[in-house]
Coordinates of C-alpha atoms in Angstrom, one line a residue:
M1 CA -10.9 -13.1 20.6
A2 CA -11.4 -12.1 16.8
D3 CA -8.8 -11.8 14.7
E4 CA -9.8 -7.5 14.0
R5 CA -7.0 -6.4 11.7
I6 CA -7.2 -5.2 8.5
Y7 CA -4.3 -7.7 6.3
L8 CA -5.1 -7.2 1.9
T9 CA -2.1 -6.2 -0.9
A10 CA -2.3 -3.3 -2.7
K11 CA -0.7 -3.3 -5.8
V12 CA 0.1 -0.9 -8.4
T13 CA 1.3 -0.3 -11.6
A14 CA 3.1 2.8 -13.6
K15 CA 2.8 3.4 -17.5
P16 CA 5.8 2.9 -19.3
G17 CA 8.4 5.5 -18.6
K18 CA 6.7 6.4 -15.2
L19 CA 7.8 3.3 -12.8
D20 CA 11.2 5.6 -10.5
V21 CA 7.9 8.7 -10.8
L22 CA 6.4 5.5 -9.2
R23 CA 9.2 4.1 -6.5
E24 CA 10.3 7.8 -5.7
A25 CA 6.9 8.8 -4.7
I26 CA 6.4 5.1 -3.0
L27 CA 9.9 6.0 -0.6
W28 CA 8.6 9.8 0.8
V29 CA 5.7 7.4 1.9
L30 CA 7.0 4.4 3.2
P31 CA 8.2 5.9 6.0
K32 CA 4.4 8.3 6.4
S33 CA 2.1 5.7 6.9
R34 CA 5.2 3.7 8.5
A35 CA 4.4 6.0 11.4
E36 CA 1.1 5.8 11.6
E37 CA 0.3 4.0 14.6
A38 CA -2.4 1.5 13.5
C39 CA 0.3 0.3 11.0
V40 CA 0.9 -3.1 11.8
Q41 CA 3.2 -4.0 8.0
Y42 CA 3.3 -1.6 5.5
D43 CA 5.8 -3.1 2.8
P44 CA 6.0 -2.9 -0.9
H45 CA 7.1 -5.4 -3.4
T46 CA 8.2 -5.3 -6.6
L47 CA 6.8 -7.9 -9.1
I48 CA 9.0 -10.1 -10.5
E49 CA 7.6 -11.4 -13.6
D50 CA 6.3 -7.5 -14.3
P51 CA 8.4 -5.1 -12.7
N52 CA 6.6 -1.9 -13.5
S53 CA 4.3 -3.3 -11.1
I54 CA 4.8 -2.5 -7.5
L55 CA 2.7 -5.2 -4.3
F56 CA 1.8 -4.4 -1.2
Y57 CA 1.5 -6.3 2.0
E58 CA -0.3 -4.4 4.7
I59 CA -0.8 -5.4 8.3
W60 CA -3.7 -2.3 9.3
A61 CA -4.4 -2.5 13.9
D62 CA -8.4 -2.3 12.4
D63 CA -10.9 -1.6 10.4
A64 CA -10.5 2.4 11.6
G65 CA -7.7 3.0 11.2
F66 CA -7.0 1.7 8.2
K67 CA -10.1 4.0 7.3
A68 CA -7.4 7.0 8.9
H69 CA -4.9 5.1 7.0
I70 CA -7.0 5.8 3.7
A71 CA -7.8 9.7 5.0
S72 CA -4.0 10.8 5.6
A73 CA -3.2 14.0 4.2
H74 CA 0.2 12.0 3.1
L75 CA -1.2 9.4 1.2
A76 CA -4.1 12.0 -0.8
E77 CA -0.4 14.2 -1.0
F78 CA 1.1 10.4 -2.8
N79 CA -2.0 9.7 -4.9
G80 CA -1.6 13.6 -6.5
M81 CA 2.5 12.7 -6.8
L82 CA 1.4 10.1 -9.2
E83 CA -1.1 11.6 -11.3
G84 CA -1.1 10.9 -14.5
S85 CA 1.9 8.1 -14.3
L86 CA 0.1 5.0 -13.4
V87 CA -2.8 2.9 -16.3
G88 CA -5.5 3.2 -13.0
P89 CA -6.7 2.8 -9.1
A90 CA -5.1 0.7 -7.5
E91 CA -5.9 -2.7 -7.2
L92 CA -7.0 -3.7 -3.2
I93 CA -7.2 -7.3 -2.5
F94 CA -8.9 -7.8 1.3
L95 CA -7.6 -10.6 3.2
K96 CA -8.7 -13.0 5.9
K97 CA -6.1 -15.3 8.0
L98 CA -6.5 -18.5 8.4
E99 CA -6.1 -20.3 10.5
G100 CA -6.6 -23.7 11.8

């Protein structure tokens, strides 16, 4: 059976002086996103070589669950909290699990 899960990373970078805004917004959205039915994993990490950047590693049960996350009210509010605080939009990289 094919793996229907959605694997991705999402990188966001705070403008100078806006890292605290980014961190507070992440701490606010984290439990809400993890509580979504389709959420398998939703973990933010600070990049060692760029402490102003946060990389999320995410796994969603399926495409419908990921799309529901993207359309959720809490993600819209999260994005609003970050208005003017990021150097650009999130960089999404979708992954396919390598299996032997």
